[in-house]
Coordinates of C-alpha atoms in Angstrom, one line a residue:
Chain A
M1 CA -52.2 55.5 -0.5
R2 CA -55.5 53.8 0.4
T3 CA -56.6 54.4 4.0
R4 CA -56.3 51.3 6.1
E5 CA -59.0 50.5 8.6
T6 CA -58.1 51.2 12.2
W7 CA -57.7 48.4 14.7
N8 CA -60.5 46.7 16.5
P9 CA -60.9 48.9 19.6
Y10 CA -60.4 46.1 22.1
L11 CA -57.2 44.9 20.4
A12 CA -56.0 48.5 20.2
G13 CA -56.8 48.8 23.9
V14 CA -54.8 45.7 24.8
A15 CA -51.9 47.0 22.8
L16 CA -52.2 50.4 24.5
G17 CA -52.4 48.7 27.8
L18 CA -49.2 46.7 27.1
V19 CA -47.4 50.0 26.1
L20 CA -48.6 51.6 29.4
L21 CA -47.5 48.5 31.3
S22 CA -44.1 48.7 29.6
A23 CA -43.7 52.3 30.7
Y24 CA -44.2 51.3 34.3
L25 CA -41.9 48.3 33.9
V26 CA -39.1 50.1 32.1
A27 CA -39.2 53.6 33.6
G28 CA -41.2 53.2 36.7
N29 CA -43.9 55.7 35.7
G30 CA -46.8 56.0 33.3
L31 CA -47.3 57.9 30.1
G32 CA -47.9 61.6 29.6
A33 CA -48.4 64.3 27.0
T34 CA -48.7 67.7 28.6
A35 CA -45.3 67.3 30.3
L36 CA -43.6 68.5 27.1
P37 CA -45.4 71.8 26.7
K38 CA -45.2 72.4 30.5
R39 CA -41.5 71.8 30.5
L40 CA -40.9 73.9 27.4
L41 CA -42.7 76.8 29.2
A42 CA -40.6 76.2 32.3
L43 CA -37.5 76.5 30.1
L44 CA -38.8 79.7 28.5
G45 CA -39.8 81.1 31.9
N46 CA -36.4 80.3 33.3
G47 CA -34.8 82.2 30.5
L48 CA -37.0 85.3 30.7
A49 CA -37.7 85.5 34.4
P50 CA -35.8 82.9 36.5
E51 CA -36.9 84.3 39.9
W52 CA -40.5 84.3 38.9
T53 CA -40.3 80.8 37.4
R54 CA -38.6 79.3 40.4
A55 CA -41.2 80.8 42.7
N56 CA -44.2 79.7 40.5
P57 CA -46.3 77.0 42.2
M58 CA -46.6 75.1 39.0
L59 CA -43.4 75.7 37.1
G60 CA -41.0 75.9 40.1
G61 CA -40.6 72.2 40.5
Y62 CA -39.3 71.8 36.9
V63 CA -36.4 74.2 37.5
A64 CA -35.6 73.4 41.1
E65 CA -31.9 73.0 42.0
G66 CA -30.8 74.2 38.6
A67 CA -32.2 71.1 36.9
S68 CA -32.8 71.4 33.2
P69 CA -36.6 71.1 32.6
L70 CA -36.1 69.1 29.5
R71 CA -34.0 66.4 31.1
N72 CA -37.0 64.3 31.8
W73 CA -38.3 60.9 30.7
M74 CA -41.7 62.3 29.6
V75 CA -40.0 64.8 27.3
F76 CA -38.4 61.9 25.4
E77 CA -41.6 59.9 25.5
V78 CA -43.6 62.7 23.9
L79 CA -41.0 63.1 21.2
G80 CA -41.5 59.3 20.7
V81 CA -45.2 59.8 20.4
M82 CA -44.7 62.3 17.6
L83 CA -42.5 59.8 15.7
G84 CA -44.9 56.9 16.3
G85 CA -47.9 58.9 15.3
F86 CA -46.2 60.1 12.2
L87 CA -45.1 56.6 11.2
G88 CA -48.5 55.2 12.0
A89 CA -50.3 57.7 9.9
L90 CA -47.8 57.2 7.0
T91 CA -48.1 53.5 7.0
G92 CA -51.9 53.6 7.5
G93 CA -52.5 56.0 4.6
R94 CA -53.8 58.7 6.9
L95 CA -50.9 61.2 6.6
Q96 CA -52.5 64.2 5.1
V97 CA -52.2 67.9 5.7
K98 CA -55.7 69.1 6.3
V99 CA -58.2 70.4 8.8
E100 CA -60.3 67.7 10.2
K101 CA -63.9 69.0 10.6
G102 CA -67.5 68.1 10.5
P103 CA -69.5 68.8 7.3
R104 CA -71.6 71.6 8.7
V105 CA -68.8 73.8 10.0
S106 CA -66.3 76.2 8.3
V107 CA -62.6 75.7 8.6
R108 CA -62.3 79.0 10.4
A109 CA -64.9 78.0 13.0
R110 CA -63.2 74.6 13.4
L111 CA -59.8 76.2 14.1
I112 CA -61.3 78.7 16.6
F113 CA -63.0 75.8 18.4
A114 CA -59.7 73.9 18.4
L115 CA -57.8 76.9 19.8
V116 CA -60.4 77.5 22.5
G117 CA -60.6 73.9 23.4
G118 CA -56.8 73.7 23.5
I119 CA -56.6 76.6 25.9
V120 CA -59.2 75.1 28.2
M121 CA -57.4 71.8 28.1
G122 CA -54.0 73.4 28.8
F123 CA -55.4 75.2 31.8
A124 CA -57.1 72.0 32.9
A125 CA -54.1 69.8 32.5
A126 CA -52.0 72.2 34.5
L127 CA -54.5 72.4 37.2
A128 CA -55.1 68.7 37.5
R129 CA -51.3 67.9 37.1
G130 CA -51.9 65.7 34.1
C131 CA -54.2 65.0 31.2
T132 CA -56.0 62.0 29.8
S133 CA -52.7 60.2 29.4
G134 CA -50.9 61.2 32.6
Q135 CA -53.9 61.1 34.9
A136 CA -56.8 59.0 33.5
L137 CA -54.8 56.3 31.7
S138 CA -51.6 56.1 33.8
G139 CA -53.1 56.8 37.2
G140 CA -56.2 54.7 36.4
A141 CA -54.1 51.6 35.8
V142 CA -52.4 51.9 39.2
L143 CA -55.8 52.6 40.9
A144 CA -54.8 56.1 42.0
T145 CA -57.9 57.7 43.6
G146 CA -57.5 61.2 42.2
S147 CA -56.9 59.8 38.7
W148 CA -60.2 57.9 38.7
V149 CA -62.1 61.0 39.9
F150 CA -60.3 62.9 37.1
M151 CA -61.3 60.4 34.5
L152 CA -65.0 60.3 35.5
M153 CA -65.0 64.1 35.4
V154 CA -63.5 64.2 31.9
F155 CA -66.4 62.1 30.6
A156 CA -68.8 64.2 32.6
G157 CA -67.4 67.5 31.2
G158 CA -67.5 66.1 27.6
Y159 CA -71.0 64.8 27.8
A160 CA -72.2 68.0 29.6
T161 CA -70.9 70.2 26.8
A162 CA -71.5 68.0 23.7
W163 CA -75.0 69.1 23.1
F164 CA -74.1 72.7 22.8
V165 CA -71.4 72.2 20.2
R166 CA -73.2 69.4 18.2
R167 CA -73.2 71.5 15.0
Q168 CA -69.5 71.2 14.9
W169 CA -69.4 67.4 14.8
T170 CA -72.6 66.2 13.1
Chain B
M1 CA -35.9 37.1 48.4
S2 CA -34.1 38.8 45.5
T3 CA -35.1 42.3 44.5
P4 CA -37.9 42.4 41.9
L5 CA -36.8 42.9 38.3
F6 CA -39.2 45.8 37.6
P7 CA -39.0 48.7 37.3
L8 CA -35.7 48.2 35.5
A9 CA -32.6 49.6 37.1
F10 CA -30.6 51.5 34.5
G11 CA -26.9 51.9 34.8
S12 CA -27.2 55.6 34.2
E13 CA -30.1 58.1 34.2
D14 CA -29.4 58.9 30.6
W15 CA -30.4 55.5 29.5
R16 CA -33.6 55.6 31.5
L17 CA -34.4 59.0 29.8
L18 CA -33.7 57.5 26.4
S19 CA -36.0 54.6 27.0
G20 CA -38.8 57.2 26.8
L21 CA -38.3 57.4 23.0
P22 CA -39.2 53.8 22.1
V23 CA -42.0 53.6 24.7
G24 CA -43.4 56.9 23.4
F25 CA -43.0 55.7 19.8
L26 CA -45.2 52.7 20.5
F27 CA -47.7 54.9 22.4
G28 CA -48.0 57.2 19.4
F29 CA -48.2 54.3 16.9
V30 CA -50.9 52.5 18.8
L31 CA -52.9 55.6 19.3
E32 CA -52.8 56.3 15.6
R33 CA -53.8 52.7 14.7
G34 CA -56.6 52.9 17.2
G35 CA -58.0 55.8 15.3
F36 CA -57.1 58.4 17.9
G37 CA -55.5 60.7 15.4
N38 CA -58.8 61.9 14.1
A39 CA -60.8 64.6 16.0
R40 CA -64.1 63.6 14.4
R41 CA -63.7 60.1 15.5
L42 CA -62.8 61.1 19.1
A43 CA -65.7 63.6 19.2
A44 CA -68.1 61.0 18.1
Q45 CA -67.6 59.4 21.5
F46 CA -69.6 62.2 23.1
Y47 CA -72.5 61.7 20.7
L48 CA -72.6 57.9 21.3
R49 CA -71.9 57.2 17.6
D50 CA -68.5 55.7 18.1
M51 CA -67.5 54.4 21.5
T52 CA -63.9 53.8 20.5
V53 CA -62.4 56.2 23.0
F54 CA -64.2 54.5 25.9
K55 CA -63.4 50.9 24.6
V56 CA -59.7 51.5 24.0
M57 CA -59.2 53.5 27.2
F58 CA -60.8 51.0 29.5
T59 CA -59.3 48.0 27.8
A60 CA -55.9 49.6 28.1
I61 CA -56.4 50.4 31.8
L62 CA -57.6 46.9 32.5
T63 CA -54.7 45.3 30.6
A64 CA -52.1 47.4 32.4
M65 CA -53.8 47.0 35.8
M66 CA -54.1 43.2 35.4
G67 CA -50.5 43.0 34.1
L68 CA -49.3 44.8 37.2
F69 CA -51.3 42.7 39.5
G70 CA -50.0 39.5 37.9
L71 CA -46.4 40.6 37.8
E72 CA -46.6 41.8 41.3
A73 CA -48.0 38.5 42.5
A74 CA -45.1 36.8 40.7
G75 CA -42.7 38.9 42.6
L76 CA -41.4 40.7 39.5
V77 CA -42.7 44.2 40.3
D78 CA -41.9 46.3 43.2
R79 CA -44.9 48.7 43.4
S80 CA -43.1 50.9 45.9
H81 CA -40.7 51.9 43.2
L82 CA -43.5 53.1 40.8
W83 CA -44.4 56.7 40.6
I84 CA -48.1 57.1 41.3
N85 CA -50.1 60.3 40.8
P86 CA -50.6 62.0 44.1
T87 CA -54.2 62.9 44.9
F88 CA -55.3 66.5 44.9
L89 CA -59.0 65.8 44.8
P90 CA -60.5 69.3 44.1
A91 CA -57.9 70.2 41.5
Q92 CA -58.3 66.8 39.8
A93 CA -62.1 67.0 39.8
V94 CA -62.3 70.6 38.4
G95 CA -59.4 70.0 36.0
G96 CA -61.0 66.8 34.8
F97 CA -64.3 68.5 34.1
L98 CA -62.6 71.3 32.2
L99 CA -60.5 68.9 30.3
G100 CA -63.6 67.2 29.2
V101 CA -65.1 70.5 28.0
G102 CA -61.9 71.3 26.1
F103 CA -61.9 67.7 24.7
I104 CA -65.3 68.1 23.0
L105 CA -64.6 71.7 21.9
S106 CA -61.3 70.7 20.1
G107 CA -62.2 67.1 19.4
L108 CA -58.8 66.1 20.8
C109 CA -57.1 65.5 24.1
P110 CA -53.4 66.5 24.6
G111 CA -52.0 63.1 23.8
T112 CA -54.2 62.5 20.7
A113 CA -53.5 66.1 19.6
V114 CA -49.8 65.2 19.4
V115 CA -50.6 62.1 17.3
S116 CA -53.1 64.1 15.1
M117 CA -50.6 66.8 14.5
A118 CA -48.0 64.2 13.5
S119 CA -50.6 62.9 11.0
G120 CA -50.7 66.3 9.4
R121 CA -53.9 67.7 10.9
L122 CA -53.8 71.5 11.2
D123 CA -56.6 71.6 13.7
A124 CA -54.5 69.5 16.0
L125 CA -51.6 71.9 15.6
V126 CA -53.9 74.8 16.6
A127 CA -55.2 72.8 19.5
L128 CA -51.6 72.2 20.7
L129 CA -50.8 75.9 20.5
G130 CA -53.9 76.5 22.6
I131 CA -52.7 74.0 25.1
V132 CA -49.4 75.9 25.4
V133 CA -51.3 79.1 25.9
G134 CA -53.6 77.5 28.4
I135 CA -50.7 76.1 30.5
A136 CA -49.0 79.5 30.4
G137 CA -52.3 81.1 31.4
F138 CA -52.6 78.8 34.4
A139 CA -48.9 79.4 35.4
V140 CA -49.6 83.2 35.4
G141 CA -53.1 82.8 37.0
V142 CA -51.9 80.5 39.8
D143 CA -49.3 83.2 40.7
L144 CA -51.8 86.1 40.5
F145 CA -54.9 84.6 42.2
P146 CA -54.5 83.1 45.6
S147 CA -57.9 81.3 45.2
L148 CA -56.6 79.5 42.1
E149 CA -53.5 78.5 44.0
A150 CA -55.6 77.3 46.9
L151 CA -57.6 75.1 44.5
Y152 CA -54.4 73.9 43.0
Q153 CA -52.9 72.9 46.3
A154 CA -56.0 71.7 48.1
G155 CA -56.1 68.1 49.1
T156 CA -53.5 65.8 50.7
G157 CA -51.0 65.6 47.9
Q158 CA -50.4 62.1 49.1
V159 CA -50.6 58.9 47.1
S160 CA -54.0 57.5 47.7
L161 CA -55.1 54.2 46.1
L162 CA -58.7 53.3 45.4
P163 CA -58.6 50.0 47.4
D164 CA -57.5 51.9 50.5
A165 CA -59.9 54.9 49.9
L166 CA -62.8 52.5 49.5
G167 CA -61.7 49.9 52.0
V168 CA -61.8 47.1 49.4
P169 CA -59.0 44.5 48.8
P170 CA -57.2 45.4 45.6
L171 CA -58.0 42.1 44.0
V172 CA -61.7 42.4 44.7
L173 CA -61.7 45.9 43.4
G174 CA -59.8 44.8 40.3
L175 CA -62.3 42.1 39.6
A176 CA -65.2 44.5 40.2
I177 CA -63.7 47.0 37.7
L178 CA -63.3 44.1 35.3
G179 CA -66.9 43.1 35.7
V180 CA -68.3 46.6 35.4
A181 CA -66.1 47.2 32.3
V182 CA -67.3 44.1 30.5
L183 CA -70.9 45.1 31.1
A184 CA -70.1 48.6 30.0
F185 CA -68.5 47.2 26.8
L186 CA -71.7 45.3 26.1
G187 CA -73.7 48.5 26.7
A188 CA -71.3 50.5 24.4
E189 CA -71.9 48.0 21.6
K190 CA -75.6 48.5 21.9
V191 CA -75.5 52.2 22.1
E192 CA -73.2 52.4 19.1
T193 CA -75.5 50.2 17.0
R194 CA -78.3 52.6 17.9
F195 CA -76.6 55.9 17.2
Q196 CA -74.1 55.2 14.5
G197 CA -76.5 56.2 11.7
H198 CA -76.6 59.8 13.0
G199 CA -74.0 62.1 11.6
S200 CA -71.6 61.6 8.7
P201 CA -69.2 58.6 8.7
V202 CA -65.5 59.0 9.4
E203 CA -63.1 57.6 6.9
G204 CA -61.1 54.6 8.1
T205 CA -63.6 53.6 10.8
P206 CA -63.9 49.8 10.7
S207 CA -67.4 48.6 9.9
P208 CA -69.0 47.8 13.2
R209 CA -69.2 44.1 14.0
P210 CA -70.8 44.2 17.4
R211 CA -70.9 40.5 18.0
A212 CA -67.3 40.0 17.0
E213 CA -66.2 43.0 19.1
F214 CA -68.1 41.9 22.1
A215 CA -66.7 38.4 21.8
V216 CA -63.2 40.0 22.0
A217 CA -64.3 42.0 25.0
A218 CA -65.7 38.9 26.7
A219 CA -62.6 36.9 25.9
L220 CA -60.6 39.7 27.4
G221 CA -62.7 39.7 30.5
A222 CA -62.4 36.0 30.9
A223 CA -58.7 36.1 30.4
G224 CA -58.5 38.9 32.9
V225 CA -60.5 36.9 35.5
L226 CA -58.2 33.9 34.9
A227 CA -55.1 36.1 35.2
L228 CA -56.3 37.6 38.4
V229 CA -57.4 34.3 39.9
A230 CA -54.2 32.6 38.8
A231 CA -52.2 35.5 40.2
R232 CA -54.1 35.2 43.5
P233 CA -51.8 36.4 46.3
P234 CA -48.3 35.1 45.7
S235 CA -49.5 31.7 44.6
P236 CA -48.3 29.1 47.2
P237 CA -45.1 27.3 46.4
P238 CA -45.4 23.7 45.5
P239 CA -45.6 21.4 48.5
P240 CA -42.2 20.4 49.8
A241 CA -40.9 17.2 48.3
V242 CA -40.3 14.1 50.4
E243 CA -36.8 12.8 49.8
P244 CA -36.2 9.2 50.6
V245 CA -33.9 8.1 53.3
A246 CA -32.5 4.5 53.6
P247 CA -33.1 2.8 56.9
L248 CA -29.3 2.4 57.5
E249 CA -28.8 6.0 56.8
L250 CA -31.4 6.9 59.4
A251 CA -29.8 4.5 61.8
E252 CA -26.4 6.2 61.4
A253 CA -28.0 9.6 62.0
L254 CA -29.5 8.3 65.2
I255 CA -26.2 6.9 66.4
R256 CA -24.6 10.3 65.6
R257 CA -27.5 11.8 67.7
E258 CA -28.0 14.3 64.8
A259 CA -29.7 17.4 66.0
G260 CA -32.9 18.8 64.4
L261 CA -34.3 15.4 63.6
L262 CA -37.9 14.3 64.3
I263 CA -39.3 10.9 63.4
L264 CA -43.0 10.4 62.9
D265 CA -44.6 7.0 62.9
L266 CA -47.7 7.6 60.9
R267 CA -49.3 4.2 61.8
G268 CA -50.6 6.2 64.8
E269 CA -51.0 5.4 68.4
S270 CA -53.0 2.2 68.4
A271 CA -51.0 0.2 65.9
E272 CA -47.9 -1.9 66.5
T273 CA -45.9 -1.2 69.6
E274 CA -42.5 -1.5 67.8
R275 CA -41.2 1.7 66.4
V276 CA -38.0 3.3 65.2
P277 CA -36.4 4.5 68.3
G278 CA -37.5 8.0 69.2
A279 CA -40.4 8.0 66.7
H280 CA -43.5 9.8 67.7
P281 CA -46.7 7.9 67.0
V282 CA -49.1 10.2 65.2
R283 CA -51.8 9.8 62.6
R284 CA -51.3 11.6 59.4
E285 CA -54.3 13.9 59.8
E286 CA -53.1 15.0 63.2
A287 CA -49.5 15.6 62.5
A288 CA -49.9 19.2 61.3
G289 CA -50.5 20.5 64.9
L290 CA -47.3 18.8 66.1
L291 CA -45.3 19.9 63.2
A292 CA -46.4 23.5 63.7
Q293 CA -44.3 23.6 66.8
I294 CA -41.1 22.4 65.2
P295 CA -38.5 25.0 64.4
A296 CA -38.0 25.8 60.7
G297 CA -35.2 23.9 59.0
S298 CA -35.6 20.7 61.1
T299 CA -35.7 17.4 59.3
V300 CA -38.8 15.3 59.7
V301 CA -38.6 11.6 58.9
I302 CA -41.9 10.0 58.2
Y303 CA -42.8 6.4 57.8
D304 CA -45.8 4.1 57.5
G305 CA -46.2 0.3 57.8
D306 CA -44.4 -0.7 54.7
A307 CA -43.7 2.5 52.9
A308 CA -43.3 6.2 53.4
P309 CA -45.6 8.9 51.9
T310 CA -44.1 10.5 48.8
E311 CA -45.8 13.8 49.3
V312 CA -46.9 15.7 52.4
P313 CA -50.4 17.1 53.0
P314 CA -50.9 20.7 52.1
D315 CA -51.3 21.8 55.7
W316 CA -47.9 20.7 56.8
P317 CA -45.4 23.5 57.4
R318 CA -43.3 24.3 54.4
L319 CA -40.1 25.3 56.1
L320 CA -39.3 21.8 57.3
R321 CA -37.4 19.2 55.4
Y322 CA -39.3 16.0 54.9
R323 CA -37.7 12.6 54.4
G324 CA -39.5 9.3 53.9
L325 CA -38.1 6.1 55.4
Q326 CA -37.7 3.7 52.5
G327 CA -39.9 0.6 53.0
G328 CA -41.5 2.1 56.1
W329 CA -41.4 0.1 59.3
E330 CA -40.9 -3.1 57.3
G331 CA -37.8 -1.6 55.7
W332 CA -36.4 -0.7 59.0
K333 CA -37.0 -4.2 60.3
R334 CA -35.5 -5.8 57.3
E335 CA -32.4 -3.7 57.0
V336 CA -31.6 -2.5 60.5
L337 CA -33.0 -5.1 62.8
T338 CA -32.0 -8.2 60.9
P339 CA -28.3 -9.2 61.1
M340 CA -26.6 -10.3 57.9
P341 CA -24.7 -13.6 57.6
A342 CA -21.3 -12.2 56.9
S343 CA -20.1 -15.3 55.1
H344 CA -22.3 -14.6 52.1
F345 CA -20.4 -11.5 51.2
S346 CA -17.2 -10.8 49.4
L347 CA -14.2 -9.5 51.2
E348 CA -14.8 -5.9 50.0
E349 CA -18.3 -6.0 51.4
Q350 CA -17.3 -7.5 54.7
G351 CA -16.7 -4.1 56.3
R352 CA -20.1 -2.8 55.3
V353 CA -21.8 -5.9 56.6
A354 CA -20.0 -5.8 59.8
R355 CA -21.0 -2.3 60.3
Q356 CA -24.6 -3.1 59.4
N357 CA -24.6 -5.9 61.9
Q358 CA -23.2 -3.7 64.6
I359 CA -26.1 -1.3 64.0
S360 CA -28.5 -4.2 63.9
A361 CA -27.3 -5.5 67.2
Y362 CA -27.5 -2.1 68.8
F363 CA -31.1 -1.4 67.6
S364 CA -32.4 -4.8 68.1
G365 CA -31.1 -4.9 71.7
A366 CA -28.7 -7.7 71.2
S367 CA -25.8 -5.4 72.0
P368 CA -26.2 -2.7 74.6
A369 CA -23.2 -0.8 73.4
P370 CA -23.8 1.5 70.5
P371 CA -21.4 1.2 67.7
A372 CA -18.8 3.8 67.2
A373 CA -18.2 6.3 70.0
A374 CA -21.7 6.9 71.2
T375 CA -22.3 5.5 74.6
A376 CA -26.0 6.1 75.5
P377 CA -28.7 3.7 74.4
P378 CA -31.0 4.8 71.6
P379 CA -32.8 7.9 73.0
A380 CA -36.5 7.5 73.5
V381 CA -37.1 10.9 72.0
I382 CA -34.7 12.5 69.5
T383 CA -34.1 15.9 71.0
G384 CA -32.0 18.8 69.9
G385 CA -33.2 21.4 67.5
A386 CA -36.3 19.4 66.8
T387 CA -37.7 19.6 70.3
P388 CA -41.3 20.7 70.1
K389 CA -41.5 24.2 71.5
K390 CA -44.0 27.0 71.8
K391 CA -44.8 28.5 68.5
G392 CA -43.2 31.9 68.3
G393 CA -45.1 33.1 65.3
G394 CA -43.5 34.3 62.2
C395 CA -43.7 31.3 60.0

C-alpha cells in the first residue's frame, strides 16, 4: 500500500487537543502512556513480593487496599492507543515490521540506543510521575505548574543531548 | 444552578474504565496520523529539521486548554472534579530532563513508542522493553537509596496551577501562552525551512508549505483569541426583559396593596406633577442607585410620558422583575383616570365597565372609598417588600 502523507501538524494538533479534551470531559483525567508498564510491574511485584510492593514508595499506591493494579482507566486507554496506532498505520500504509533508523547507523547500534533510551525514559517517567503524555500534554493543558516545568525540561534534555548522538539520526 | 455536565458521571466505575478504550483509540490514531509513529521524524525535532513534535504538542495543549476555559465559562465543566497532576517540582524537573535525554537516544517517547510498536517498528518494541526495565529500576532504586526517595518525594505534592504560581489571572495567562505559541509557530516554520535540507528525508513527511501551515496556525490563534474573549468570565446573561402591564392591571395591584411593588416615574423630578400613586420620580440614568437597594425578586413598574421602555439599561440589577406600564402616563390617564360611559357597552361588558369606573373614581379622587375591601386611600409610597433598604451585599 502506498504511504499516505501525515496530517498537517496544526490540524493533527487540534485533533490531538480534542482527544485530550474528551479524556478530561469523559473520564475527568488526562491521557497517559507509562501507566500500563507501571501497573503491570505492580501486578508482577504483588505476585512475587507483596510486602515489598505494598511498601514501595512508587508501586505501593497501585496495590493499596487490595486493589487490582490493572483496574484503571489509563490501562484501558493505553490498550486503545495500541489499537488506534495499529489501525492508523494500517490505513496509512505505514504498517511495516522493520527497524526505523538513520542511514549512517547499524541496526544493532539503533536497537542498543533504543534500549538505553527506553531505560532512561522509564526511570524518568517513574521519577516524574508521568511522561510526555501524562505530564507535558495532560498537565500542560490544565496549566499544572510542575507539568510545565517537566515539559520545558524535556525539550532542554533533548536539545542538550542531540549533538552527541547526531550520527544516529542524520 | 444545576451541576455541570462534565466530567461525565458514569452509572458504574466499569463503564468509566471502558471509556478509556475509545479515547485511547483516538489518541493512538491521531498520533499515528500526525507522524508520531516514526522515530526518525520525532528525532528530527531536536535537529530543527522537522518541528512537527513541537507544533502538534503545543497546538494540542492550546486546543484542550481553550476548550476547557470555554466549557468552564459556559458552566459545563466542574474543574474541581478533574484530576490534575500534583506538583513535585524537583522530581519533575530532573525527570523531565532525563526523559528528554531518553527521547533523543531512542527517538521515541513512551506514548509514541506504543504507537510505533503498533505500526510494527522493532526499535519501538525494544524501547518499550527498556521503559519497563527503567521503571523497575526506579522502583528498586527508590527503595534502596534514601536520596532517590527524597528526590522523588520532595516538593509539596499539592496541585499547583500556573496562574496561582505566577500570580496572573488564568485568562491573561491563557492569552499570553496563545500569543507566545503563535510567535513560536512562526519561528518554527522559519527554522524548519532553514534546516530541512540537512539529513535524509523521512518517508510520508508532507512537503512543507510554510505559508499554508502558518496560515493555519494564525487562524487557530485568532480562533483561540475569539474563543477566549467570547468565553470571558461567565458571559453576562441577557438583560432582563420588560414585560408590559396594562394600566388597569396595575390599578388592581395597587388596590390589593400588592407587596414587593415599586413604581418608577421615569419622567423625572421636574416634569408633570401628576403621577401614578406611589410612583417615585427618577430619571432613567439615576435609577440604578435606587434599584440597587431593592430586594431581589421585587417587581419594578416603569413608565414614561406616553410609553414604557422595552428594555432596561445594562446597569440595572438583574434580579428584579421589570414591567412597563402600557402607554406610560398617558395610558394610565386614558384607562384608569377616565370614566367610561356605561351605556355604550353591551350587557356582558357592563360588569367590567362598572369595575373600571369604580377604579377610575377611586384614583381620580371622585370617590374617596377604594373599590372592593380596601379602605385606605391610595398610599403615597407602595411599601412592603419593595421598601428601599440598606444594601446587604450578595447580589
